[in-house]
mmCIF file of C-alpha atoms in Angstrom:
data_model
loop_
_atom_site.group_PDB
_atom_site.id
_atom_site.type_symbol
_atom_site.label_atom_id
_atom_site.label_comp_id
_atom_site.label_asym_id
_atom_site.label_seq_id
_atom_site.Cartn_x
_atom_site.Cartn_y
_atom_site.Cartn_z
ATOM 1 C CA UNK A 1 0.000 0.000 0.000
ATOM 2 C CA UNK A 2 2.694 2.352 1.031
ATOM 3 C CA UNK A 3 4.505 3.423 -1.736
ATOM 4 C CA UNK A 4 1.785 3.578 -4.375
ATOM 5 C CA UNK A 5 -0.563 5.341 -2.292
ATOM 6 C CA UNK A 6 2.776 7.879 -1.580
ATOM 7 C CA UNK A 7 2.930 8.121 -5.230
ATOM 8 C CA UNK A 8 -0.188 8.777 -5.992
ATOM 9 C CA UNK A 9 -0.566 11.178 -3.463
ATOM 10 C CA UNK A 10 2.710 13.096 -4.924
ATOM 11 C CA UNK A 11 1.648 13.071 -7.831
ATOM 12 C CA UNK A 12 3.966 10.840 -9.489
ATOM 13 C CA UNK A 13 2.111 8.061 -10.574
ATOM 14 C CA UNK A 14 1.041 7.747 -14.577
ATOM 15 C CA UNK A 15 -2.601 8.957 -15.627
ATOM 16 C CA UNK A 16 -3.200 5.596 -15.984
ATOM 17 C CA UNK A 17 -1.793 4.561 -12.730
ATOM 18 C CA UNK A 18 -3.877 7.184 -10.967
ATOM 19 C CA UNK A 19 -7.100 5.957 -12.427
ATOM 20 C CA UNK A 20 -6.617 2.219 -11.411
ATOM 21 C CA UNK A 21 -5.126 3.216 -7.726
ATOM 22 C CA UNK A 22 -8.485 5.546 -7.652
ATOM 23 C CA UNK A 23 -10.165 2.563 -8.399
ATOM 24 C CA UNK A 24 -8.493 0.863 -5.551
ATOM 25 C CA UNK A 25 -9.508 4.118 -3.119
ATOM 26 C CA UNK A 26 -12.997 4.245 -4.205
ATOM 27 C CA UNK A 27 -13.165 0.575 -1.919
ATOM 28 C CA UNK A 28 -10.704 0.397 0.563
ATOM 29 C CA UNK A 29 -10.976 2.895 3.908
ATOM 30 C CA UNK A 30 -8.355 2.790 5.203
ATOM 31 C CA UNK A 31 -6.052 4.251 2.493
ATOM 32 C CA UNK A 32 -8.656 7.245 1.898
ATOM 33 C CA UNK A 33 -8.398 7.898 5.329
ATOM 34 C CA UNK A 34 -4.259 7.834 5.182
ATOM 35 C CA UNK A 35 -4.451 10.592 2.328
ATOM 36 C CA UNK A 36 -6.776 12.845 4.259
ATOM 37 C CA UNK A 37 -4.220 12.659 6.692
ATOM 38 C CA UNK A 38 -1.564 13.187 4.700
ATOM 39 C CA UNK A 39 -3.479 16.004 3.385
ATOM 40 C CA UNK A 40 -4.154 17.499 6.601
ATOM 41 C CA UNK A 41 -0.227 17.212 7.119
ATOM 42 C CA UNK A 42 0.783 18.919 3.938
ATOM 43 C CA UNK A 43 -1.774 21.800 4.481
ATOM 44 C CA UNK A 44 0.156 22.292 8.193
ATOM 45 C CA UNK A 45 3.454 22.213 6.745
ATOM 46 C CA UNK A 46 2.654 24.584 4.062
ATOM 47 C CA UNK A 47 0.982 26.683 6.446
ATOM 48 C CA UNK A 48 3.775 26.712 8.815
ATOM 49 C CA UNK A 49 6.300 27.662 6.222
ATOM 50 C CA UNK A 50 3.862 30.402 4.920
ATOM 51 C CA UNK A 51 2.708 31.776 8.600
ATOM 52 C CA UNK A 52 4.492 31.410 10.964
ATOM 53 C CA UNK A 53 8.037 31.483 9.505
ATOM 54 C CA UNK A 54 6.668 34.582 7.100
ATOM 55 C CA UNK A 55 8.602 37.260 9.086
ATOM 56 C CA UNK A 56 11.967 35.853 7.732
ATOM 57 C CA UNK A 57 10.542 36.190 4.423
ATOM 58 C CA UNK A 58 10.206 40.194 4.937
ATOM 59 C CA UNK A 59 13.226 41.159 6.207
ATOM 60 C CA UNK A 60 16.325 40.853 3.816
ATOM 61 C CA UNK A 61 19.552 39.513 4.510
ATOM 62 C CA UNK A 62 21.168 41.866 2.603
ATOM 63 C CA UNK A 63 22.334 44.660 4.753
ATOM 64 C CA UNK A 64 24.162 42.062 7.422
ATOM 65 C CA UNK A 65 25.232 39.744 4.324
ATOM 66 C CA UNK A 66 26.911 43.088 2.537
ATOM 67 C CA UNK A 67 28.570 44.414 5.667
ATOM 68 C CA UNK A 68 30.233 41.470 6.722
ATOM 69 C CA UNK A 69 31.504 40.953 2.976
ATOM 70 C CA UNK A 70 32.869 44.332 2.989
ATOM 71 C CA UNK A 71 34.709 44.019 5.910
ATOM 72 C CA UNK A 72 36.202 40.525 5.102
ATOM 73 C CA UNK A 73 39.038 39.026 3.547
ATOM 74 C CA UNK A 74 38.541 38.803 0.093
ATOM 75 C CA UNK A 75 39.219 35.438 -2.487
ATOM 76 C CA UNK A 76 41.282 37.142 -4.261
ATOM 77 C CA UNK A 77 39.186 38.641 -6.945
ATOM 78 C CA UNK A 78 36.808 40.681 -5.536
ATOM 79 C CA UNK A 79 37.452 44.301 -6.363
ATOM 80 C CA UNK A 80 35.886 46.268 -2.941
ATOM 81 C CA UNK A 81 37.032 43.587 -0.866
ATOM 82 C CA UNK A 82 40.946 43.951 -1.715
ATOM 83 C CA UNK A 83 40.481 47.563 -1.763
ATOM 84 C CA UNK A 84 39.488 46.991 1.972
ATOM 85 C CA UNK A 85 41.955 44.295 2.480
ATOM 86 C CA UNK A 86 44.791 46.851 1.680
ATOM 87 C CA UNK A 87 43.035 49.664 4.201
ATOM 88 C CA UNK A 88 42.311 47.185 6.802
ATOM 89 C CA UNK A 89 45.184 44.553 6.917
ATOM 90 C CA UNK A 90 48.398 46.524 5.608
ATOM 91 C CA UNK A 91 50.610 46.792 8.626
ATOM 92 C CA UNK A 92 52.088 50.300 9.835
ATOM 93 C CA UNK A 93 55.565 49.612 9.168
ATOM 94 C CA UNK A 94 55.195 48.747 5.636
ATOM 95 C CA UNK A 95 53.969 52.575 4.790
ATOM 96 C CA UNK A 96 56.795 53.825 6.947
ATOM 97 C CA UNK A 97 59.467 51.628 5.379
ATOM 98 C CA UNK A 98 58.217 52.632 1.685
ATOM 99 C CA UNK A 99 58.270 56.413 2.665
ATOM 100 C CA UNK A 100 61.649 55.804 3.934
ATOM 101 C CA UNK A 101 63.209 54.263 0.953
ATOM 102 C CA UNK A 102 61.484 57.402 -1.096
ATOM 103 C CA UNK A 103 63.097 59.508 1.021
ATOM 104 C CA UNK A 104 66.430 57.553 0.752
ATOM 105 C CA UNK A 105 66.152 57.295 -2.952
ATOM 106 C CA UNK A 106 65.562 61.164 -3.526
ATOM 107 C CA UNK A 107 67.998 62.365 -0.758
ATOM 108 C CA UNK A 108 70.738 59.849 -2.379
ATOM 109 C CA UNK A 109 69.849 60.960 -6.262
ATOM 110 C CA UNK A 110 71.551 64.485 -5.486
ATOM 111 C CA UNK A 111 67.846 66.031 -6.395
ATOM 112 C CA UNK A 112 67.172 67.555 -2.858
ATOM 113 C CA UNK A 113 70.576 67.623 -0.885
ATOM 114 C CA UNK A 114 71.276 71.854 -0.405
ATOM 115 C CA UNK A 115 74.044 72.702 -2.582
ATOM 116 C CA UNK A 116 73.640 69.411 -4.802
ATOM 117 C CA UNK A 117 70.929 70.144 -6.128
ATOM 118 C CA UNK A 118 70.645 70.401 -10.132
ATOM 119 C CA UNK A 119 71.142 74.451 -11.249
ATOM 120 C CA UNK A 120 67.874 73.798 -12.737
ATOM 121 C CA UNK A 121 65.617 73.154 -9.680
ATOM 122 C CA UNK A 122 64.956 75.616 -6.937
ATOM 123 C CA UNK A 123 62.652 75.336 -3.799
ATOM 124 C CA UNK A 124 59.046 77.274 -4.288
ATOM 125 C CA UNK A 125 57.951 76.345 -0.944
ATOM 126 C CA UNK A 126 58.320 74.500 2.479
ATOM 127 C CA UNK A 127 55.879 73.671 5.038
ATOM 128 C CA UNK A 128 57.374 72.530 8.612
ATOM 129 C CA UNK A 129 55.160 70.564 10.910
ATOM 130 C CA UNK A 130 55.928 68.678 13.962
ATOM 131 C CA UNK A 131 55.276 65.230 12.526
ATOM 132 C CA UNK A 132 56.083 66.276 8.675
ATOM 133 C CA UNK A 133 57.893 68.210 6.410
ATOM 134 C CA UNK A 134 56.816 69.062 2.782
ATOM 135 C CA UNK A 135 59.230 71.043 0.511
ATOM 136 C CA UNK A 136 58.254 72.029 -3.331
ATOM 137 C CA UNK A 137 60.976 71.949 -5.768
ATOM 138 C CA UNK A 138 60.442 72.849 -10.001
ATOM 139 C CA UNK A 139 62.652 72.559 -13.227
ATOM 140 C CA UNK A 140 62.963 76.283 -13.881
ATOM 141 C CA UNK A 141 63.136 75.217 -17.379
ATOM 142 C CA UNK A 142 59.875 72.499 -18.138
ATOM 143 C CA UNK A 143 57.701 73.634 -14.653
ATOM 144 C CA UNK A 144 58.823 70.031 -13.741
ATOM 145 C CA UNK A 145 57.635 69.540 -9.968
ATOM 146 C CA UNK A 146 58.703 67.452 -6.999
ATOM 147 C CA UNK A 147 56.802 67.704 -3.813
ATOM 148 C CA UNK A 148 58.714 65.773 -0.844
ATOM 149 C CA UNK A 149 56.488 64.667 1.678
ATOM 150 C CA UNK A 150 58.895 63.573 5.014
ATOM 151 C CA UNK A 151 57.110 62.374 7.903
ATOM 152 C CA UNK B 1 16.292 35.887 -20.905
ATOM 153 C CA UNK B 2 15.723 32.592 -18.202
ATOM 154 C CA UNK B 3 15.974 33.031 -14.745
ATOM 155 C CA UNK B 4 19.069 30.820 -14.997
ATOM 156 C CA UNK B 5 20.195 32.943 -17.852
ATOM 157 C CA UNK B 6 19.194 36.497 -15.283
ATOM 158 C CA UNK B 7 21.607 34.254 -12.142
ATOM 159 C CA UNK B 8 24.196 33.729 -14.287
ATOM 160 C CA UNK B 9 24.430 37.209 -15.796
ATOM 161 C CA UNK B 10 23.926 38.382 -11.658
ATOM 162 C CA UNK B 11 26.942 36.355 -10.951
ATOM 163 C CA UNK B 12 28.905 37.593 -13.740
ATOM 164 C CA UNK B 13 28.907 40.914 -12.440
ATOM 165 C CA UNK B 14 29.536 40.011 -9.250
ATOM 166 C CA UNK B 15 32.429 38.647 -10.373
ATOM 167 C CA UNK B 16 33.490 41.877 -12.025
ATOM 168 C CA UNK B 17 33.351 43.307 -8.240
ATOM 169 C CA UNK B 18 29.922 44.689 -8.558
ATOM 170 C CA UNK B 19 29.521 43.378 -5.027
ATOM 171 C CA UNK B 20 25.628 45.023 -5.077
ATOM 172 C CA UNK B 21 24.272 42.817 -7.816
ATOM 173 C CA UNK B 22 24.542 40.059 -5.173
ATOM 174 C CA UNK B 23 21.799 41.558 -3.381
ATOM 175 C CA UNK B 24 19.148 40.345 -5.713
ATOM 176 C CA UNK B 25 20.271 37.013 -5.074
ATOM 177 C CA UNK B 26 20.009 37.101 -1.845
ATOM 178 C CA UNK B 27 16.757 38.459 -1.735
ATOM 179 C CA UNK B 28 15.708 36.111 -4.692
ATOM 180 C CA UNK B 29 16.413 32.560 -2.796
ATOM 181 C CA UNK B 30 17.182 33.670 1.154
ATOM 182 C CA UNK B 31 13.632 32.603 1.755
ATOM 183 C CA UNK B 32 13.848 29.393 0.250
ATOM 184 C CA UNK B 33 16.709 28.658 1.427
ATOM 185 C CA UNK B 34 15.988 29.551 4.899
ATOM 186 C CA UNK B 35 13.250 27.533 4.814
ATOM 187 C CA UNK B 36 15.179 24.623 3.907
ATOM 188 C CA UNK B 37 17.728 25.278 6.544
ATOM 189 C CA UNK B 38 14.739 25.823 9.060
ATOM 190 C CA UNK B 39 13.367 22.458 8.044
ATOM 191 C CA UNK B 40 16.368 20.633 9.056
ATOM 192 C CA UNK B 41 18.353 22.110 12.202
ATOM 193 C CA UNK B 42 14.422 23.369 13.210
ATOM 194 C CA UNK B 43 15.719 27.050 15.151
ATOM 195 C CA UNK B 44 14.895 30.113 13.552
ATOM 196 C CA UNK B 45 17.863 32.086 15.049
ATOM 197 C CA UNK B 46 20.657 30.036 13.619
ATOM 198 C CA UNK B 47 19.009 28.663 10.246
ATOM 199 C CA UNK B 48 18.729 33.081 9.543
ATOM 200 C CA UNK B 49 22.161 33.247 11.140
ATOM 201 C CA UNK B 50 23.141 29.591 8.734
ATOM 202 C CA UNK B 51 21.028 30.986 6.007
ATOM 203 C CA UNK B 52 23.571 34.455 5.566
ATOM 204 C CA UNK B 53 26.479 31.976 5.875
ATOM 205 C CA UNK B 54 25.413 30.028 3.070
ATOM 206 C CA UNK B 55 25.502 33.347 0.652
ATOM 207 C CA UNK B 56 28.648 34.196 2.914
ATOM 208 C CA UNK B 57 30.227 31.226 1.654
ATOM 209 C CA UNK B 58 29.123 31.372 -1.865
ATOM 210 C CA UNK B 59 29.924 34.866 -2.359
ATOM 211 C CA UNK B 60 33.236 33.920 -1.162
ATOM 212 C CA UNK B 61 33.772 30.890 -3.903
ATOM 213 C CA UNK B 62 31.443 32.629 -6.748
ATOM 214 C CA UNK B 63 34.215 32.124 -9.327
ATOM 215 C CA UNK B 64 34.294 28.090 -8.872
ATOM 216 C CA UNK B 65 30.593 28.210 -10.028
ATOM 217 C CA UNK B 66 31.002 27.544 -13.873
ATOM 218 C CA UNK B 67 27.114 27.337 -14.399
ATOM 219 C CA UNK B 68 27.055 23.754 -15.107
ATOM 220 C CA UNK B 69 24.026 23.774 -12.860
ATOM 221 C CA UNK B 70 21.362 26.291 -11.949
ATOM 222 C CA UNK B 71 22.508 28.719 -9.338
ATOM 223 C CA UNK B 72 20.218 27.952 -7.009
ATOM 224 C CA UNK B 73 21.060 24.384 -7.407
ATOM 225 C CA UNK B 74 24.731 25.111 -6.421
ATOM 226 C CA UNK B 75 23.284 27.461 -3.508
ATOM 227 C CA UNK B 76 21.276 24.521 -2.456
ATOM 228 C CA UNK B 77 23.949 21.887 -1.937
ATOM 229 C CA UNK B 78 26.039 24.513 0.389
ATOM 230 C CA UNK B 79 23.261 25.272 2.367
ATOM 231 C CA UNK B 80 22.317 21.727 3.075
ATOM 232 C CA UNK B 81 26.016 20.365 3.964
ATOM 233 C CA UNK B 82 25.854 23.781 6.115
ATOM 234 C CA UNK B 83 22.804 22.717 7.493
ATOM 235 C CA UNK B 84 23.687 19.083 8.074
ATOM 236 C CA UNK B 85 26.785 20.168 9.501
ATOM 237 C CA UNK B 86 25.110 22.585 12.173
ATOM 238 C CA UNK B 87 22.593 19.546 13.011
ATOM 239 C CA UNK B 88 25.383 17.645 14.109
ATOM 240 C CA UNK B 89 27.119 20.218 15.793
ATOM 241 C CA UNK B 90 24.007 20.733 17.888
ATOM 242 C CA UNK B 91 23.294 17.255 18.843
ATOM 243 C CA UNK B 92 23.525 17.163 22.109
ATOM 244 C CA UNK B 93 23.064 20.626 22.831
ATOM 245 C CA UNK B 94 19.933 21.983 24.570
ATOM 246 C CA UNK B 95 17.201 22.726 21.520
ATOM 247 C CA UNK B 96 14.514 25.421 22.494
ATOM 248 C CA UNK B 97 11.985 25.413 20.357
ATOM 249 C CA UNK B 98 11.708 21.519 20.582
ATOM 250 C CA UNK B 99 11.933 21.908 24.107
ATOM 251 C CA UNK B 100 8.447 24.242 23.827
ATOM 252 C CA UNK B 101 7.027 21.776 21.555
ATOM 253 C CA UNK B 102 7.304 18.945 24.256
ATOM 254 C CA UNK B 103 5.360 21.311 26.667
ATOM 255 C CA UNK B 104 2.434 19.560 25.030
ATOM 256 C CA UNK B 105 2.160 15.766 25.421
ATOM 257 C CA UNK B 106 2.618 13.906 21.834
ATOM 258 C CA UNK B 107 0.244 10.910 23.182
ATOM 259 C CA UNK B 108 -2.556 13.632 23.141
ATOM 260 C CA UNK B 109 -3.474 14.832 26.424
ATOM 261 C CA UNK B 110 -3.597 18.324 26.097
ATOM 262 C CA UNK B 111 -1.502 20.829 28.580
ATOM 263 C CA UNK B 112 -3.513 23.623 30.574
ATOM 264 C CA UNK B 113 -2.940 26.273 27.665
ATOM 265 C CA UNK B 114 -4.440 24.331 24.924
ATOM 266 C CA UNK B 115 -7.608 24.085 26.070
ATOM 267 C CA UNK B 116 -7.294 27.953 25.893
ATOM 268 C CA UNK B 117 -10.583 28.345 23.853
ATOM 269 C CA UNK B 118 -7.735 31.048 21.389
ATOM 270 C CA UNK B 119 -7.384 30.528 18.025
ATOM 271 C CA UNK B 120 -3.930 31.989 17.509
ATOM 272 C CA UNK B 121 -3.156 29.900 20.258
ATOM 273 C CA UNK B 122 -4.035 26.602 19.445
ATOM 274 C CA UNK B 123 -2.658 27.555 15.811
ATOM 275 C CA UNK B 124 0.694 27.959 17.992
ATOM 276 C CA UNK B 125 -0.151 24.757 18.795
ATOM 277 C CA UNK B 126 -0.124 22.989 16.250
ATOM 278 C CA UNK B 127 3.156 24.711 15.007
ATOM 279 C CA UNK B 128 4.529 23.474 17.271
ATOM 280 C CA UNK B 129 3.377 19.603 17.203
ATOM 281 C CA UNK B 130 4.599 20.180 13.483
ATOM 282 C CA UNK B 131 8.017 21.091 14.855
ATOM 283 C CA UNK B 132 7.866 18.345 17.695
ATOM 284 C CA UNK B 133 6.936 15.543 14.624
ATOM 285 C CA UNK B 134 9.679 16.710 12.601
ATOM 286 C CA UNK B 135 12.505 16.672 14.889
ATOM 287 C CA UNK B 136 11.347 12.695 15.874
ATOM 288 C CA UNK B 137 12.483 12.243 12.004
ATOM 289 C CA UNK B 138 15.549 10.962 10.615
ATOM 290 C CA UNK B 139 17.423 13.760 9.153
ATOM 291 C CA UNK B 140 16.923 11.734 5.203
ATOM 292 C CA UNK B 141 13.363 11.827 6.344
ATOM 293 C CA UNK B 142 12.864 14.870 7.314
ATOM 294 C CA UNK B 143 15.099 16.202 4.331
ATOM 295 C CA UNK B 144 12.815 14.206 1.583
ATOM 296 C CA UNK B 145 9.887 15.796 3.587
ATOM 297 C CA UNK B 146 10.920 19.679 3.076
ATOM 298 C CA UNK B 147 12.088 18.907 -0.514
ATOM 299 C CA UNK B 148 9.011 17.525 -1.256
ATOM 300 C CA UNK B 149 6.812 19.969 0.947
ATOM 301 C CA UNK B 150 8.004 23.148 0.712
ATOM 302 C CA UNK B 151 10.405 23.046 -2.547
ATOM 303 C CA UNK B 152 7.894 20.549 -4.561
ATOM 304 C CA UNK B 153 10.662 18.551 -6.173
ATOM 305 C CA UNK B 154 9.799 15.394 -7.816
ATOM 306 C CA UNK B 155 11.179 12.058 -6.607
ATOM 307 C CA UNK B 156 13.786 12.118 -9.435
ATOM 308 C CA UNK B 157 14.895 15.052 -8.708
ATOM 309 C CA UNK B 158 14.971 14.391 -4.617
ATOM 310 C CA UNK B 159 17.327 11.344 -5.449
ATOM 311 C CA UNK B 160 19.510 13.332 -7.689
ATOM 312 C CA UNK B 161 19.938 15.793 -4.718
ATOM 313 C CA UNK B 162 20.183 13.324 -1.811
ATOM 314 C CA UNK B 163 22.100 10.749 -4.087
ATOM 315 C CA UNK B 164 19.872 8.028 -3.516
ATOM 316 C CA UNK B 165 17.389 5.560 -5.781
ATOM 317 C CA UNK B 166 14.027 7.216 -6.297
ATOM 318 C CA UNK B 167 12.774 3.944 -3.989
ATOM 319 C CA UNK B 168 14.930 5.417 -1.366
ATOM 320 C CA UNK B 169 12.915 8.865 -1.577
ATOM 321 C CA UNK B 170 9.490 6.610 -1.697
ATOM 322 C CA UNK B 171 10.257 4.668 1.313
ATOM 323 C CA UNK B 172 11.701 7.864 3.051
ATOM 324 C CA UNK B 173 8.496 9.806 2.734
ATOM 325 C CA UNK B 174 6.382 7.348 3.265
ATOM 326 C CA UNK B 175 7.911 6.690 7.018
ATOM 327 C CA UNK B 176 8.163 10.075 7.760
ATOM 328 C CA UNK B 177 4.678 10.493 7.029
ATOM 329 C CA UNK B 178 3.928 7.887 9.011
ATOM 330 C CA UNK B 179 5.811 9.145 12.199
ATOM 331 C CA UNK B 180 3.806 12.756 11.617
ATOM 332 C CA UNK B 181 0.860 10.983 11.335
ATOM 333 C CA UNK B 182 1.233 9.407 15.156
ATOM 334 C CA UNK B 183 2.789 12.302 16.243
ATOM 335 C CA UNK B 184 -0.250 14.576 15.279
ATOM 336 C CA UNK B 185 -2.942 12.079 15.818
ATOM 337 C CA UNK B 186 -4.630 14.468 18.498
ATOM 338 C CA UNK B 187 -5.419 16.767 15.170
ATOM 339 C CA UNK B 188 -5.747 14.344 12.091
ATOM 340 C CA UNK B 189 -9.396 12.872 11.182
ATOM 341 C CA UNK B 190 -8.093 8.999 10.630
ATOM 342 C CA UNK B 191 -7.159 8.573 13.947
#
């Protein structure tokens, strides 16, 4: 009895294999009082999942599902999430160590030492602060300018 | 343009870190999916908390889905090794809302509030004997039941997903529906 009269209630049996089981319910009790049950069952589920468990269906995910993706580390391909990979995760002394070598690099190429500086360049401005300095250099000749940022 | 065709194209951009054109597939299948979550671990807290896990995760591996299969589809497997994962996780632990649903005594004899002459409350009720059947089936069971129930999947289609013979799915239901029939005999007619 089972698994035909599961059938046919799921609607998986053939047209033809509905009529003859139908034939089948139209004498036996027993199994027309199993489907009303099962009926009864699959109404309460349904209902359950369309009542009760409706508020979950009206409030989107999407605010708490974009937030945390934002803030987390990314595959590998995802454009916003590297960019806040690089913001979030880059440690303190790599930004120091790059504006060092900078520093080093100009300081060493003659460019900004007093005295050894190309004829061509002179200072338009300087800015002293107590955590940075900032001096403007130009070509005199192109308008070429270097800003040095030292912090 | 398909709905497969309309996923595909979604996750296409999302792949071009457009990270908003994920929202409308969230807010396309998070229902579905919760329900399907819900269904198995059976606490609404974590299957919403499982359910934003399961696009976590699959926002997280977007580019291994080639679109072989529907999106959904792929959506669907995470979420149910998430969700059979979490089930396991919690056996053991203390389970509220089964917990409630034992307040009311399976053999039938009602508890003081249900022969509250309330509606909404004997509704709750029944809810709740719902919940209380479910959790007395197997997890196989109870996932053939939701896939049947609530997603309407044919029996093909539940053995393709739970990777068993289509007799498996037959013989699944049928027991399950046979353990929520005894379990809600107090409110079904062929008692």
């Amino acid at each position: 009895m089972g698994r035909r009269l599961e059938a046919y209630f799921d609607k998986q049996l053939t047209p033809e294999e509905s009529r003859e089981y139908e034939t089948h319910l139209g004498r036996c009790e027993r199994c027309t009082r199993v489907l009303e049950d099962y009926a009864t069952i699959s109404r309460a589920l349904d209902s359950l999942a369309r009542e009760e468990l409706r508020p979950e269906r009206e409030t989107s995910y999407w605010p708490e599902i974009r937030s945390r993706l934002i803030e987390e580390v990314p595959t590998g391909w995802s454009y916003p999430a590297r960019k806040k990979l690089w913001l979030w995760r880059r440690p303190a002394w790599i930004g120091l160590a790059v504006s060092a070598a900078a520093a080093l690099i100009i300081y060493f190429s003659g460019v900004l030492v007093p005295g050894r500086l190309p004829a061509n360049y002179c200072r338009i401005d300087k800015l002293a602060a107590p955590d940075h300095n900032v001096m403007i250099y130009q070509d005199k000749s192109d308008g070429f300018t270097i800003i040095w940022l030292m912090e | 343009m398909t709905a497969a065709d309309e996923d595909y194209e979604l996750v296409r951009r999302c792949l071009q870190g457009e990270i908003d054109e994920f929202r409308e597939l969230v807010e396309k299948y998070q229902h579905r999916l919760y329900l399907l979550i819900y269904g198995i671990i059976l606490d609404r807290e974590q299957a919403r908390d499982l359910t934003q896990e399961v696009f976590l995760k699959a926002y997280r591996s977007l580019n291994k889905f080639k679109g072989r299969s529907r999106f959904y589809t792929w959506l669907y497997r995470i979420a149910f090794n998430l969700a059979l994962d979490e089930k396991r996780k919690m056996t053991g632990r203390p389970q509220v809302e089964y917990d409630d649903a034992r307040e009311i005594n399976p053999a039938g004899s009602r508890s003081r509030r249900s022969l509250r002459p309330d509606r909404e409350v004997m509704r709750e009720e029944l809810y709740k004997m719902i919940l209380g059947g479910l959790e007395t089936l197997t997890i196989p069971q109870r996932t053939a039941v939701i896939l049947r129930e609530w997603e309407g999947y044919s029996y093909a289609e539940i053995s393709k997903i739970m990777k068993c013979s289509r007799g498996t799915v037959m013989s699944r239901l049928h027991y399950a529906r046979e353990k929520l029939r005894e379990h809600l005999k107090p409110y079904l007619s062929g008692k």
